[in-house]
Short mmCIF file of C-alpha atoms and ligand atoms in Angstrom, two decimals:
data_model
loop_
_atom_site.label_atom_id
_atom_site.label_comp_id
_atom_site.label_asym_id
_atom_site.label_seq_id
_atom_site.Cartn_x
_atom_site.Cartn_y
_atom_site.Cartn_z
CA UNK A 29 84.85 122.13 77.06
CA UNK A 30 81.59 124.05 76.46
CA UNK A 31 78.65 121.86 75.46
CA UNK A 32 77.39 122.30 71.91
CA UNK A 33 74.04 124.06 72.01
CA UNK A 34 72.29 121.89 69.46
CA UNK A 35 69.65 119.92 71.27
CA UNK A 36 67.22 120.58 74.08
CA UNK A 37 69.01 119.74 77.37
CA UNK A 38 66.43 116.96 77.93
CA UNK A 39 67.76 115.17 74.86
CA UNK A 40 71.29 114.74 76.21
CA UNK A 41 72.60 111.18 76.48
CA UNK A 42 75.60 109.60 78.18
CA UNK A 43 77.17 106.18 78.62
CA UNK A 44 77.71 104.36 81.90
CA UNK A 45 79.61 101.10 82.25
CA UNK A 46 79.14 99.34 85.56
CA UNK A 47 82.63 97.98 86.07
CA UNK A 48 83.44 94.38 87.08
CA UNK A 49 83.75 95.32 90.78
CA UNK A 50 80.30 96.93 90.65
CA UNK A 51 78.77 93.87 88.98
CA UNK A 52 80.48 91.35 91.27
CA UNK A 53 79.46 93.32 94.36
CA UNK A 54 75.79 93.31 93.34
CA UNK A 55 75.64 97.04 92.69
CA UNK A 56 73.88 96.99 89.31
CA UNK A 57 70.46 97.85 90.71
CA UNK A 58 71.81 100.34 93.25
CA UNK A 59 73.71 102.19 90.54
CA UNK A 60 70.87 102.38 88.06
CA UNK A 61 68.41 103.35 90.82
CA UNK A 62 70.40 106.51 91.49
CA UNK A 63 70.10 107.68 87.90
CA UNK A 64 66.40 106.87 87.73
CA UNK A 65 65.54 108.56 91.01
CA UNK A 66 67.14 111.75 89.72
CA UNK A 67 64.75 111.78 86.74
CA UNK A 68 67.22 110.38 84.21
CA UNK A 69 66.03 107.51 82.05
CA UNK A 70 67.68 104.30 80.92
CA UNK A 71 67.28 103.92 77.15
CA UNK A 72 69.69 101.01 76.61
CA UNK A 73 70.86 98.27 78.96
CA UNK A 74 72.93 95.14 78.38
CA UNK A 75 75.68 92.97 79.77
CA UNK A 76 79.00 92.19 78.15
CA UNK A 77 82.25 90.41 78.98
CA UNK A 78 84.75 92.35 76.94
CA UNK A 79 87.98 90.97 75.55
CA UNK A 80 91.17 92.99 76.01
CA UNK A 81 91.05 93.97 72.34
CA UNK A 82 87.48 95.23 72.69
CA UNK A 83 88.26 97.20 75.86
CA UNK A 84 91.38 98.68 74.29
CA UNK A 85 89.17 100.40 71.71
CA UNK A 86 86.93 101.87 74.41
CA UNK A 87 89.60 104.04 76.05
CA UNK A 88 91.10 106.88 74.02
CA UNK A 89 94.48 106.24 72.44
CA UNK A 90 95.32 109.91 71.99
CA UNK A 91 98.67 110.95 73.45
CA UNK A 92 96.95 113.77 75.30
CA UNK A 93 94.51 111.41 77.12
CA UNK A 94 97.24 108.92 78.02
CA UNK A 95 99.54 111.66 79.34
CA UNK A 96 96.64 113.04 81.37
CA UNK A 97 96.21 109.60 82.96
CA UNK A 98 99.94 109.58 83.72
CA UNK A 99 99.58 113.08 85.16
CA UNK A 100 96.85 111.92 87.55
CA UNK A 101 99.13 109.15 88.76
CA UNK A 102 102.06 111.54 89.12
CA UNK A 103 99.92 113.87 91.25
CA UNK A 104 99.31 111.02 93.67
CA UNK A 105 103.01 110.17 93.78
CA UNK A 106 103.88 113.78 94.62
CA UNK A 107 101.17 113.93 97.30
CA UNK A 108 102.37 110.75 99.00
CA UNK A 109 106.11 111.02 98.38
CA UNK A 110 106.23 107.97 96.09
CA UNK A 111 109.11 107.71 93.61
CA UNK A 112 107.67 107.20 90.08
CA UNK A 113 110.96 105.69 88.91
CA UNK A 114 110.69 102.95 91.54
CA UNK A 115 107.12 102.17 90.43
CA UNK A 116 107.45 102.53 86.66
CA UNK A 117 111.16 102.90 85.88
CA UNK A 118 110.39 106.35 84.42
CA UNK A 119 108.86 109.71 85.27
CA UNK A 120 107.58 110.27 81.72
CA UNK A 121 103.84 111.03 81.95
CA UNK A 122 103.02 109.30 78.66
CA UNK A 123 104.87 106.09 79.59
CA UNK A 124 103.27 106.04 83.05
CA UNK A 125 99.88 106.72 81.44
CA UNK A 126 100.37 103.77 79.08
CA UNK A 127 101.06 101.46 82.01
CA UNK A 128 98.02 102.68 83.97
CA UNK A 129 95.93 102.26 80.80
CA UNK A 130 97.02 98.63 80.57
CA UNK A 131 96.10 98.05 84.24
CA UNK A 132 92.73 99.57 83.42
CA UNK A 133 92.16 97.16 80.57
CA UNK A 134 93.04 94.20 82.80
CA UNK A 135 90.55 95.42 85.41
CA UNK A 136 87.75 96.10 82.92
CA UNK A 137 88.11 92.60 81.46
CA UNK A 138 88.28 90.81 84.83
CA UNK A 139 84.52 90.13 84.80
CA UNK A 140 81.28 91.14 83.12
CA UNK A 141 80.28 94.77 82.74
CA UNK A 142 76.85 96.35 82.36
CA UNK A 143 76.45 98.92 79.60
CA UNK A 144 73.87 101.64 80.01
CA UNK A 145 72.79 104.65 77.98
CA UNK A 146 71.25 107.29 80.22
CA UNK A 147 69.18 110.15 78.85
CA UNK A 148 67.92 113.34 80.46
CA UNK A 149 68.65 116.92 81.44
CA UNK A 150 72.42 117.52 81.31
CA UNK A 151 72.91 113.75 81.40
CA UNK A 152 76.71 113.91 81.04
CA UNK A 153 77.31 116.23 83.99
CA UNK A 154 74.50 114.77 86.09
CA UNK A 155 75.82 111.23 85.74
CA UNK A 156 79.39 112.36 86.51
CA UNK A 157 78.10 114.12 89.62
CA UNK A 158 76.07 111.10 90.74
CA UNK A 159 79.14 108.91 90.14
CA UNK A 160 81.51 111.10 92.15
CA UNK A 161 85.13 111.99 91.40
CA UNK A 162 87.60 109.40 90.04
CA UNK A 163 89.36 108.67 93.31
CA UNK A 164 86.85 106.99 95.65
CA UNK A 165 88.64 108.07 98.83
CA UNK A 166 88.01 111.66 97.74
CA UNK A 167 84.54 111.11 96.27
CA UNK A 168 81.68 112.94 97.96
CA UNK A 169 79.47 110.91 100.31
CA UNK A 170 76.16 110.41 98.55
CA UNK A 171 77.86 109.68 95.23
CA UNK A 172 78.17 106.12 93.93
CA UNK A 173 81.96 106.07 94.26
CA UNK A 174 81.82 107.86 97.62
CA UNK A 175 79.24 105.49 99.06
CA UNK A 176 80.48 102.18 97.69
CA UNK A 177 84.23 102.37 97.23
CA UNK A 178 87.21 103.02 99.45
CA UNK A 179 89.97 102.67 96.89
CA UNK A 180 92.87 105.09 96.56
CA UNK A 181 95.40 105.61 93.78
CA UNK A 182 98.28 105.24 96.22
CA UNK A 183 97.05 101.73 97.10
CA UNK A 184 96.14 100.84 93.50
CA UNK A 185 99.44 102.04 92.02
CA UNK A 186 101.44 100.16 94.63
CA UNK A 187 99.59 96.98 93.64
CA UNK A 188 99.98 97.80 89.91
CA UNK A 189 96.26 97.82 89.20
CA UNK A 190 93.59 100.34 88.23
CA UNK A 191 91.50 102.05 90.86
CA UNK A 192 88.32 100.10 91.56
CA UNK A 193 85.61 102.72 91.41
CA UNK A 194 82.41 100.86 90.42
CA UNK A 195 81.43 102.89 87.34
CA UNK A 196 82.68 104.47 84.17
CA UNK A 197 80.82 107.57 82.97
CA UNK A 198 81.54 109.47 79.76
CA UNK A 199 83.20 112.83 80.38
CA UNK A 200 82.15 114.80 77.32
CA UNK A 201 80.23 114.67 74.04
CA UNK A 202 83.20 113.26 72.16
CA UNK A 203 83.43 110.28 74.53
CA UNK A 204 79.66 109.79 74.39
CA UNK A 205 79.65 109.71 70.59
CA UNK A 206 82.48 107.21 70.45
CA UNK A 207 81.11 104.98 73.22
CA UNK A 208 77.57 104.79 71.86
CA UNK A 209 78.83 103.84 68.40
CA UNK A 210 81.37 101.44 69.94
CA UNK A 211 79.13 99.50 72.34
CA UNK A 212 75.57 99.76 70.98
CA UNK A 213 73.67 99.00 67.82
CA UNK A 214 70.78 101.21 66.74
CA UNK A 215 68.33 98.44 67.70
CA UNK A 216 69.71 98.31 71.26
CA UNK A 217 68.46 101.82 71.99
CA UNK A 218 64.82 102.37 72.96
CA UNK A 219 63.62 105.83 73.82
CA UNK A 220 60.28 106.41 75.54
CA UNK A 221 58.56 108.97 77.71
CA UNK A 222 58.76 108.63 81.47
CA UNK A 223 55.48 109.48 83.16
CA UNK A 224 57.16 112.13 85.33
CA UNK A 225 58.41 114.08 82.35
CA UNK A 226 55.42 116.40 82.26
CA UNK A 227 55.69 117.05 86.00
CA UNK A 228 59.39 117.16 86.79
CA UNK A 229 60.61 119.24 83.86
P1 GDP B 309 87.12 108.74 85.25
O1 GDP B 309 86.64 109.39 83.99
O2 GDP B 309 86.67 109.45 86.48
O3 GDP B 309 86.77 107.26 85.31
O4 GDP B 309 88.73 108.85 85.27
P2 GDP B 309 89.81 108.77 84.07
O5 GDP B 309 89.14 108.80 82.74
O6 GDP B 309 90.86 109.78 84.35
O7 GDP B 309 90.51 107.35 84.31
C1 GDP B 309 89.92 106.16 83.86
C2 GDP B 309 90.06 105.11 84.95
O8 GDP B 309 91.45 104.81 85.18
C3 GDP B 309 89.55 105.51 86.33
O9 GDP B 309 88.16 105.37 86.47
C4 GDP B 309 90.31 104.57 87.23
O10 GDP B 309 89.74 103.26 87.25
C5 GDP B 309 91.68 104.49 86.54
N1 GDP B 309 92.64 105.50 87.05
C6 GDP B 309 92.59 106.85 86.85
N2 GDP B 309 93.63 107.47 87.44
C7 GDP B 309 94.38 106.49 88.02
C8 GDP B 309 95.58 106.50 88.79
O11 GDP B 309 96.20 107.54 89.08
N3 GDP B 309 96.03 105.28 89.22
C9 GDP B 309 95.39 104.11 88.96
N4 GDP B 309 95.92 102.97 89.43
N5 GDP B 309 94.25 104.06 88.24
C10 GDP B 309 93.74 105.23 87.78
MG1 MG B 310 87.27 109.11 82.03
#
């Protein structure tokens, strides 16, 4: 989806949730460091231990998003010759997506999370790039998921759990808008000028 050309690229914001595996493995500082060293700035930071109900409202409920999640799972099954019917009793993408979504909610509520708003040039794409692709075993070395996770969907699906990949990062402006309104109050957000701003960009 093309980005709306409303604001200066420096004004872009995005949401990162350090997932329970990231928190429990002591990767809070390491994760945030990577955003800061790239010139992005943290403008909100807090910890939460979400209930299942709260986490359910974080992830989209649209049929399209759920089927896409099922589609990702199906792709793995095809690649590794796994029978979706044996795993889920169906090969319907929406039904598979719903099951993966429920695994995801269990995972995201298995411990505390750290909620971060990151601001800076092309923040959404930059943070996605620094995070690495969804599947850690395919994530580029040098990315957070590539450097700190080894998980694979084939392993995760077999164990009926979500992939443990350290961070969540908003994918587009629609997710950012929802997630900021959902997790943060106006008073939680504090913008400021980083000293490098006049030098780096
Ligand atoms: P992300 O934006 O890169 O985090 O990926 P998605 O929005 O597609 O999926 C949300 C989360 O669901 C991922 O971060 C994983 O934790 C989990 N997930 C995604 N695809 C699969 C899958 O095929 N199998 C399993 N078990 N979990 C998945
Ligand atoms: Mg996503």
